[in-house]
Short mmCIF file of C-alpha atoms in Angstrom, two decimals:
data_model
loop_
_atom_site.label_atom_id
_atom_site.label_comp_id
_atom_site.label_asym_id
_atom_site.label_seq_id
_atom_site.Cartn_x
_atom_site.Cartn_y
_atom_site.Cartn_z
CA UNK P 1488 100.24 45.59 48.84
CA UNK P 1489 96.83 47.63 49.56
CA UNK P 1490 95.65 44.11 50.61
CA UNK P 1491 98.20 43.78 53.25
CA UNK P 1492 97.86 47.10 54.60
CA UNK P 1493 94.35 46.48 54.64
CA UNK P 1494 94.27 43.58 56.90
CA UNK P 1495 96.96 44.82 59.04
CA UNK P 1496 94.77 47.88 60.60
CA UNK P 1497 90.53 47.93 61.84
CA UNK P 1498 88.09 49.01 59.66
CA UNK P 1499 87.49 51.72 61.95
CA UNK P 1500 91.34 53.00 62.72
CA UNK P 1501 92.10 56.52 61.56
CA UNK P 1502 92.87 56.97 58.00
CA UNK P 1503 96.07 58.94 56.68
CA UNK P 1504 96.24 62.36 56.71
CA UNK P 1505 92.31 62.39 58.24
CA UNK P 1506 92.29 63.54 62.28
CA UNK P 1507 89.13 62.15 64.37
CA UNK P 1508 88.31 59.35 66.82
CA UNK P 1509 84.47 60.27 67.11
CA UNK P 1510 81.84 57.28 66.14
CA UNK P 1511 80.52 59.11 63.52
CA UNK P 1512 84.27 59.64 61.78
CA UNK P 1513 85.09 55.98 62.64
CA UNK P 1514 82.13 54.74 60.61
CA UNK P 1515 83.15 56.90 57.62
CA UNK P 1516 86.67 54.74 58.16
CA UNK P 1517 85.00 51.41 58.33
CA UNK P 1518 83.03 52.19 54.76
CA UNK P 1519 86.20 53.90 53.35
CA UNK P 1520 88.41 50.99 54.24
CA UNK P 1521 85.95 48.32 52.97
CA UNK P 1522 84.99 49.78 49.41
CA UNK P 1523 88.51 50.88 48.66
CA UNK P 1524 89.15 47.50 47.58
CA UNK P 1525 86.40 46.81 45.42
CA UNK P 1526 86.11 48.41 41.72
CA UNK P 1527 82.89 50.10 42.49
CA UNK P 1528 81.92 53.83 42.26
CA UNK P 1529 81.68 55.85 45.50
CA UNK P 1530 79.49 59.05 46.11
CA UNK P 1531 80.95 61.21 48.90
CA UNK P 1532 77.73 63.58 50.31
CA UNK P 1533 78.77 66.03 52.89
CA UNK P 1534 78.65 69.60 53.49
CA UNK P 1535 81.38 72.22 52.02
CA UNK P 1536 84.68 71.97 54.00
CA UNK P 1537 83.67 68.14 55.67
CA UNK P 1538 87.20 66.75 53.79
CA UNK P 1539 85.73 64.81 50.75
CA UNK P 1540 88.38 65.11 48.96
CA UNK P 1541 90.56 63.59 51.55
CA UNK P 1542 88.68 60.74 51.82
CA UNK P 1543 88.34 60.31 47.88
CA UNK P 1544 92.22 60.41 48.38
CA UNK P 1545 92.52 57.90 50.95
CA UNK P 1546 90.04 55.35 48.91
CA UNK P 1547 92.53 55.75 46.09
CA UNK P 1548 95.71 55.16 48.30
CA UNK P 1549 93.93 52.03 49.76
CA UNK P 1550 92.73 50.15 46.84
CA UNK P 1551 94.86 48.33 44.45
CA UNK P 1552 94.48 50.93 42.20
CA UNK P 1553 97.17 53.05 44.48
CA UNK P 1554 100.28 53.22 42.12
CA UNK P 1555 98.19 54.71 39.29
CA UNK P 1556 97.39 58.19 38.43
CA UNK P 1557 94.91 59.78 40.98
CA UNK P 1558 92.95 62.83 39.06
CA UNK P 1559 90.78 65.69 40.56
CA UNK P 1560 88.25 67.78 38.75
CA UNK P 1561 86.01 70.28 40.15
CA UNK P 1562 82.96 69.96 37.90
CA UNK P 1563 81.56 73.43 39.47
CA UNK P 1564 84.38 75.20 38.49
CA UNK P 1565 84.12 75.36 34.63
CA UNK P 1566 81.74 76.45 31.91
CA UNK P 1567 80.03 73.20 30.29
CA UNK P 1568 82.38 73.53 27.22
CA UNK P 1569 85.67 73.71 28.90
CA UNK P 1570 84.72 71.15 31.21
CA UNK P 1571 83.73 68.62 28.57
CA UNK P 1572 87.52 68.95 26.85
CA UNK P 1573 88.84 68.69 30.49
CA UNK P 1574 87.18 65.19 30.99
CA UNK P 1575 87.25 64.04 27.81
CA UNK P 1576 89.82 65.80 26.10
CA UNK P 1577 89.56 67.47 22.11
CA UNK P 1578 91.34 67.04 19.16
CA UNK P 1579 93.26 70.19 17.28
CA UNK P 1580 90.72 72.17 15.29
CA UNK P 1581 87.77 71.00 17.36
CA UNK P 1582 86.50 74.45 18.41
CA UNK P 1583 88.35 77.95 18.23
CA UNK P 1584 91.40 77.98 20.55
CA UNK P 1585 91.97 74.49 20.45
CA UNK P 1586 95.59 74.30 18.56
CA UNK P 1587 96.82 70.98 19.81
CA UNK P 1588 95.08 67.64 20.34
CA UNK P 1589 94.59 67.41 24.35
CA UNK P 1590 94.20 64.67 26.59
CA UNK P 1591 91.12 64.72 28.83
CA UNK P 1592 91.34 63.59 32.60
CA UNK P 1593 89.46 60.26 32.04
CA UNK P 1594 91.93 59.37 29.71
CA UNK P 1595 95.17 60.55 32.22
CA UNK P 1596 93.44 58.74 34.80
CA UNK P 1597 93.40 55.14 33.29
CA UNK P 1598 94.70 52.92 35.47
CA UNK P 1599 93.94 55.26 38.73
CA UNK P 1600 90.89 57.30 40.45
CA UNK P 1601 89.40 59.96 38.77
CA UNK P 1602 88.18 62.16 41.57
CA UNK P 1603 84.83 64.49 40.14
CA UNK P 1604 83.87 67.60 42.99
CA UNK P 1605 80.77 69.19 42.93
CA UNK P 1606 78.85 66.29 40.83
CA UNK P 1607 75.68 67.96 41.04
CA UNK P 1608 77.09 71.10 38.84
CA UNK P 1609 77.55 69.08 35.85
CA UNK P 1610 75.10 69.48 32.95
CA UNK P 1611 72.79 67.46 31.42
CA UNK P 1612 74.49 66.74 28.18
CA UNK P 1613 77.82 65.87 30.29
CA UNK P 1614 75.37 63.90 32.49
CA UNK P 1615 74.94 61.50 29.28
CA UNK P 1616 78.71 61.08 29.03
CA UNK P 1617 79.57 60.33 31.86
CA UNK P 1618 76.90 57.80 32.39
CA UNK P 1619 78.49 56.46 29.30
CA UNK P 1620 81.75 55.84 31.09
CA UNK P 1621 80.47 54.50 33.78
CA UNK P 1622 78.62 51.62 32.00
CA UNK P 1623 80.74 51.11 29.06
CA UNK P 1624 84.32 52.61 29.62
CA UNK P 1625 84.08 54.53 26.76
CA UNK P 1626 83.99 57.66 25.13
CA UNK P 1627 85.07 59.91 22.22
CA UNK P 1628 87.36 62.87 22.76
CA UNK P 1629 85.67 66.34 21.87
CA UNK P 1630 85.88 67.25 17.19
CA UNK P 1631 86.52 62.83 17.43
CA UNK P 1632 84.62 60.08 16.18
CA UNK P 1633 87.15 57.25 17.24
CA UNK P 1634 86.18 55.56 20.73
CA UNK P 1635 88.39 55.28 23.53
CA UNK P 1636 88.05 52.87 26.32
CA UNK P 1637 89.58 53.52 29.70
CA UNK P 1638 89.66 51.59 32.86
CA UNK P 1639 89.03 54.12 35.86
CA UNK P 1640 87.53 54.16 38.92
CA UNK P 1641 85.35 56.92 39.63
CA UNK P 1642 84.82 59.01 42.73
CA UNK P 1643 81.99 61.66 43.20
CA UNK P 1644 81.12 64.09 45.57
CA UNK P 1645 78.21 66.82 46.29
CA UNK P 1646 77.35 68.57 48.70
CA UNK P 1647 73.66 68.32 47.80
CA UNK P 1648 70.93 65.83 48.03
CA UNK P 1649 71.04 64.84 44.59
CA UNK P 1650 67.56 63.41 45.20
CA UNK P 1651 66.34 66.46 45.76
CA UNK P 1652 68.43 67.54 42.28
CA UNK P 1653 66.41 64.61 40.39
CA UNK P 1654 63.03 66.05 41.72
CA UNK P 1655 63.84 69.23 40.74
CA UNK P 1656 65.18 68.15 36.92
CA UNK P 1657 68.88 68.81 37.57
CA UNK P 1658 69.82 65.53 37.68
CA UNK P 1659 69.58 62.14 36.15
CA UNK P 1660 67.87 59.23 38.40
CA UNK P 1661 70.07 56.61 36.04
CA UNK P 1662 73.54 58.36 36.24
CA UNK P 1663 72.55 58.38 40.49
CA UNK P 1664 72.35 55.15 40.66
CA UNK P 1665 75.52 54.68 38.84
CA UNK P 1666 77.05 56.93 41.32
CA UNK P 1667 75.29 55.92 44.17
CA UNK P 1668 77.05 52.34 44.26
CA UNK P 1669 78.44 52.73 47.92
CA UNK P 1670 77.66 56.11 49.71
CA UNK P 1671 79.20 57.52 52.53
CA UNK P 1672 78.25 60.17 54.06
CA UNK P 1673 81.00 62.92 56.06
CA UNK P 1674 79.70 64.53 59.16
CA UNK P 1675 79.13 68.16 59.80
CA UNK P 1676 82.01 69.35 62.65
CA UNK P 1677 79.00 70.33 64.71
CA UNK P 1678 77.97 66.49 64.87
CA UNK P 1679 81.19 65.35 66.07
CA UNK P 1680 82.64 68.40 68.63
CA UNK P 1681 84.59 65.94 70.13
CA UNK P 1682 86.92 65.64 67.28
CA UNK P 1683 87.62 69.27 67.63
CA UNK P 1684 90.46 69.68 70.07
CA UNK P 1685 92.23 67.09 67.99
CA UNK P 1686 91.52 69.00 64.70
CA UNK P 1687 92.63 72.58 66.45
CA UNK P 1688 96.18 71.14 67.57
CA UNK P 1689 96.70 69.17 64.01
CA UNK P 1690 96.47 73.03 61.76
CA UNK P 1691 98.12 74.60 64.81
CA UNK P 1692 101.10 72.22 64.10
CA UNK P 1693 100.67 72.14 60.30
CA UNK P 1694 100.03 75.75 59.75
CA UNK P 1695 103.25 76.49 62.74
CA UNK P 1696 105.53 74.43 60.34
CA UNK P 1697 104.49 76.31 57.25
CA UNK P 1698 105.03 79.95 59.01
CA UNK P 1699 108.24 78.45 60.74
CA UNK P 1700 107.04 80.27 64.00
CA UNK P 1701 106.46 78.49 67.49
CA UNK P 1702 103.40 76.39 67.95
CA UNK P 1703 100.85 78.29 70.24
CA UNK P 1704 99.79 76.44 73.10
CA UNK P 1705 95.75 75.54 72.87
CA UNK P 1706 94.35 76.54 76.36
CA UNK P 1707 91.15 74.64 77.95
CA UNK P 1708 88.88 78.11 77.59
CA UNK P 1709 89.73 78.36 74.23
CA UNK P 1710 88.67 74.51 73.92
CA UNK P 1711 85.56 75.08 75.32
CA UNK P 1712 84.79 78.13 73.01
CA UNK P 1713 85.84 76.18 69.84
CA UNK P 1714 83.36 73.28 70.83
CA UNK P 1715 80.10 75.18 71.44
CA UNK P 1716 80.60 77.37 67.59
CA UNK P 1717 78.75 75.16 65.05
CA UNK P 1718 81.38 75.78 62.28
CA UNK P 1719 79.37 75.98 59.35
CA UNK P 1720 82.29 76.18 57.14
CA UNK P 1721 83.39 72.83 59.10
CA UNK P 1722 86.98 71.54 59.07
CA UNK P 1723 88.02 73.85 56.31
CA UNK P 1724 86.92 77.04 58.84
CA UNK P 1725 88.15 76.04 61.77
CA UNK P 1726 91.68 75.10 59.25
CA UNK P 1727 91.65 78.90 58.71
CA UNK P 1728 90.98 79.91 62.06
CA UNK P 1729 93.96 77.89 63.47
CA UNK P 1730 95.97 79.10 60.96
CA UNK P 1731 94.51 83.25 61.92
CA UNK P 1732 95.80 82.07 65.79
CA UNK P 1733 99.24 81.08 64.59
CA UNK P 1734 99.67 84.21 62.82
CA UNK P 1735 98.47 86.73 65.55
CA UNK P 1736 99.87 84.71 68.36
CA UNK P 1737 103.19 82.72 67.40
CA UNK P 1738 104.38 81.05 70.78
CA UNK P 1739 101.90 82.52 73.16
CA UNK P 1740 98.62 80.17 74.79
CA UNK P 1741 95.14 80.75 72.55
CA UNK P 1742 93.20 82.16 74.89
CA UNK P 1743 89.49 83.88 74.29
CA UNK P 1744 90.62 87.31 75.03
CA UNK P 1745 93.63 87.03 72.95
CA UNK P 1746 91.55 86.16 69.96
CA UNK P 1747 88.61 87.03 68.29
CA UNK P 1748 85.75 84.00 68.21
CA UNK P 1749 85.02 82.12 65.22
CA UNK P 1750 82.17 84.05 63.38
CA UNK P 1751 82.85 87.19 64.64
CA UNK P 1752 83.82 88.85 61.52
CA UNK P 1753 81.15 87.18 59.99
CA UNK P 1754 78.81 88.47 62.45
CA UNK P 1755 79.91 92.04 61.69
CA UNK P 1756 79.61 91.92 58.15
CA UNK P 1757 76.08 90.65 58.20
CA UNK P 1758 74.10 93.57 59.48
CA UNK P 1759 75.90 95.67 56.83
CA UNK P 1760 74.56 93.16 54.32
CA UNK P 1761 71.17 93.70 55.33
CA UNK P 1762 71.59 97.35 54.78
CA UNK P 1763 73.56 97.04 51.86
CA UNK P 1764 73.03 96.21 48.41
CA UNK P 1765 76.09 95.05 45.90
CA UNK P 1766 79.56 94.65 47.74
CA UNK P 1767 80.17 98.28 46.62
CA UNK P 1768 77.89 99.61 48.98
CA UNK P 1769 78.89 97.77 51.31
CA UNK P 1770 82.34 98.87 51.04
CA UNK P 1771 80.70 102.69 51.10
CA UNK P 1772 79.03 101.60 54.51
CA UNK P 1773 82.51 100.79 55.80
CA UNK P 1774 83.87 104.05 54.50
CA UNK P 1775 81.28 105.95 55.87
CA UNK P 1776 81.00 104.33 59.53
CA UNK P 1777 84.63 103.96 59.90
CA UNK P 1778 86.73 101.79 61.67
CA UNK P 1779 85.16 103.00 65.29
CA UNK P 1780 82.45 100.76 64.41
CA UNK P 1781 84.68 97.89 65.42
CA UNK P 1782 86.55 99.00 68.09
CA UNK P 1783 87.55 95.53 69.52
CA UNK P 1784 89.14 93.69 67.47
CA UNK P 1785 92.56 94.46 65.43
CA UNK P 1786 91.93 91.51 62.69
CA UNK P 1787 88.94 93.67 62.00
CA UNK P 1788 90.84 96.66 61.82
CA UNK P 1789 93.38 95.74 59.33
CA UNK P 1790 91.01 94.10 56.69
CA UNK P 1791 88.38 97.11 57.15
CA UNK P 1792 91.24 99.26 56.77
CA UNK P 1793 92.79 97.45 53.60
CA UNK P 1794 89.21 97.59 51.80
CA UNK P 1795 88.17 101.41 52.86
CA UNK P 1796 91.68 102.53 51.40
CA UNK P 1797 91.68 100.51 48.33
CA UNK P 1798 88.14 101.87 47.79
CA UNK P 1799 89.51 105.51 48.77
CA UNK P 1800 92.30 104.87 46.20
CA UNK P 1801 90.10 103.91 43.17
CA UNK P 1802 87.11 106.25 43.63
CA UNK P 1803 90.10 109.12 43.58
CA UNK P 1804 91.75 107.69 40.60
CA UNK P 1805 88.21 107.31 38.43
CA UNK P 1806 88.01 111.34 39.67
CA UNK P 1807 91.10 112.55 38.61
CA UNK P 1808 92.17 113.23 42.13
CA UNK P 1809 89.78 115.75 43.28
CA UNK P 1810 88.49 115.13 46.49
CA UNK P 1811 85.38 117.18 46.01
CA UNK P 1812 83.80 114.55 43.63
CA UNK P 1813 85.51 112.04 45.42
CA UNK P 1814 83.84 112.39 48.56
CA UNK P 1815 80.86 112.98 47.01
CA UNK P 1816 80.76 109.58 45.00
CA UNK P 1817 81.62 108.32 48.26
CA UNK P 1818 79.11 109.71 49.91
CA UNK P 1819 80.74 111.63 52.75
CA UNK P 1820 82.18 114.71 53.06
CA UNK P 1821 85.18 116.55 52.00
CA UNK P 1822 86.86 117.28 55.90
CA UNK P 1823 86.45 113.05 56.34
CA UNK P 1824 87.84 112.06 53.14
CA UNK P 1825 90.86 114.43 53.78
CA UNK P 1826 91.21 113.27 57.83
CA UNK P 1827 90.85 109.61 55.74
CA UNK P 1828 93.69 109.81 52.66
CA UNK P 1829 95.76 111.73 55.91
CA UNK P 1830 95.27 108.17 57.86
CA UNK P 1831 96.19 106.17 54.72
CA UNK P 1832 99.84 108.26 54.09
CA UNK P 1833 100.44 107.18 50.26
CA UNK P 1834 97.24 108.05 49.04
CA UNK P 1835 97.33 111.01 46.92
CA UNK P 1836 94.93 113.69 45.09
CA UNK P 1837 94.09 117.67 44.90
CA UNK P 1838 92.31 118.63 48.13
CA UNK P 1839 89.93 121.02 46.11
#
């Protein structure tokens, strides 16, 4: 039983599948452990990549509510009309394309969590409904007049102030305070460095499994560097740059000179940014400057690479192969985009 589980660890002991002793990540443990067995709606505020969903997931898993269905929805990720038949589901006929009656996710989550990313994305008119749920366990599927009632729990999560969202007319103060039952709040990585060497080993191990190579060793240096980065992308970017290491260095100790330090690519791009315009010129920029403008790094080479000859490669194919107008839409010269399709062997097209 949750309840047993429950009373058999602290409030503040480390959750399942969450990795972080600092005080700021045992107090989201303590509020996580006590609201997962109440009924109540929980809004998760953090930034992007601070493991929301995670924690949504371990709410579910520790309330009694664990052997039903657990349902995610990223509310940013659809158009207002697609995601009102993903939440509440439509009947056949209800709008063009819809030739079968579908079940929304409320309605697959009865019983369970329903787990709704990116709250703040959500339109007004879905607003309404899901206020709706929220006080009266109800609503009508999409083309349907008949009322269903469902018993789930829901779980939101933004990674904006919604205050700030009601201010500005985005969002409704009533459906807030619905949400807003029992907030908890996920630290930036920046606030809690500490949990960082923990974090680095954990994907080193994970992503090591997943690429069946050898684990590489973490070295104190490359400690030191990962702690003083701010990680803006949080957990999810340093995630990604553990999984980079275990790539590029399968076996063998991280060390600073063996890899490049979190940001730098981002650091590279964003001077050409400046300069730029639309990721097309950009791309141009790249062509243009060549690869010597990053001399120390071969991450940096490959992906440059990859984009200037996949660039090369279209801009020849939209020019039937000549290089003269190729270059020129290009915006370099003929001798350079010849030295260039040489470097890229595959690449083909009429030198005149």
């Amino acid at each position: 039983m949750p309840s047993d589980r429950y009373h058999a660890e602290k409030l503040d002991d480390e959750l399942p599948g969450v990795v972080g002793t600092s005080a700021a990540m045992r107090e989201v443990y303590r509020l996580t452990r006590m609201v997962a067995r109440a009924p109540t709606s929980v809004l998760l505020v953090g930034e992007t990549g601070t493991g929301k969903e995670v924690i949504a997931r371990a709410i579910h898993l520790l309330s009694s509510r664990e052997d039903g269905p657990y349902v995610r929805v990223n509310c940013g990720a659809l158009a207002e009309s697609l995601l009102e038949s993903e939440l509440f589901g439509h009947i056949k006929g209800a709008f063009t394309g819809a030739i079968d009656n579908k079940t929304g996710r409320f309605e697959a989550a009865h019983g369970g969590t329903i787990f709704l990313d990116e709250i703040s994305s959500m339109s007004a008119k879905l607003q309404v409904k899901l206020l709706r749920v929220l006080q009266e366990k109800e609503f009508e599927r999409v083309g349907e007049s008949k009322t269903i009632r469902v018993d789930t729990r829901v779980v939101a999560a933004t990674n904006q102030l919604l205050t700030d969202e009601i201010e500005a007319g985005r969002f409704r103060e009533d459906l807030y305070y619905r949400l807003n039952v029992w907030p908890i709040f996920l630290p930036p990585l920046r606030e809690r460095r500490e949990d960082i060497p923990a974090l680095a080993k954990s994907f080193l191990a994970r992503h090591a499994n997943d690429h069946r190579v050898d684990i590489p060793v973490l070295t104190p240096e490359m400690i030191a560097v990962l702690q003083q980065y701010d990680w803006p992308g949080n957990v999810r970017e340093l995630e990604n740059y553990m999984e980079r290491a275990v790539v590029m260095l399968s076996g063998h100790s991280v060390t600073p000179d063996l890899l490049a330090p979190p940001g730098h690519a981002e650091r590279r791009w964003k001077p050409l940014r400046a300069r730029g315009g639309d990721l097309q010129s950009l791309i141009q920029q790249l062509v243009r400057q060549g690869i010597q403008t990053y001399p120390d790094g071969d991450l940096d080479e490959r992906i440059v690479g990859g984009v200037e000859r996949e660039l090369i490669e279209q801009v020849l194919r939209q020019c039937g192969d000549v290089h003269v107008k190729a270059a020129l839409r290009l915006g370099i010269n003929r001798n350079t985009l010849h030295k260039k399709v040489e470097r890229y062997k595959g690449i083909s097209g009429e030198p005149a």
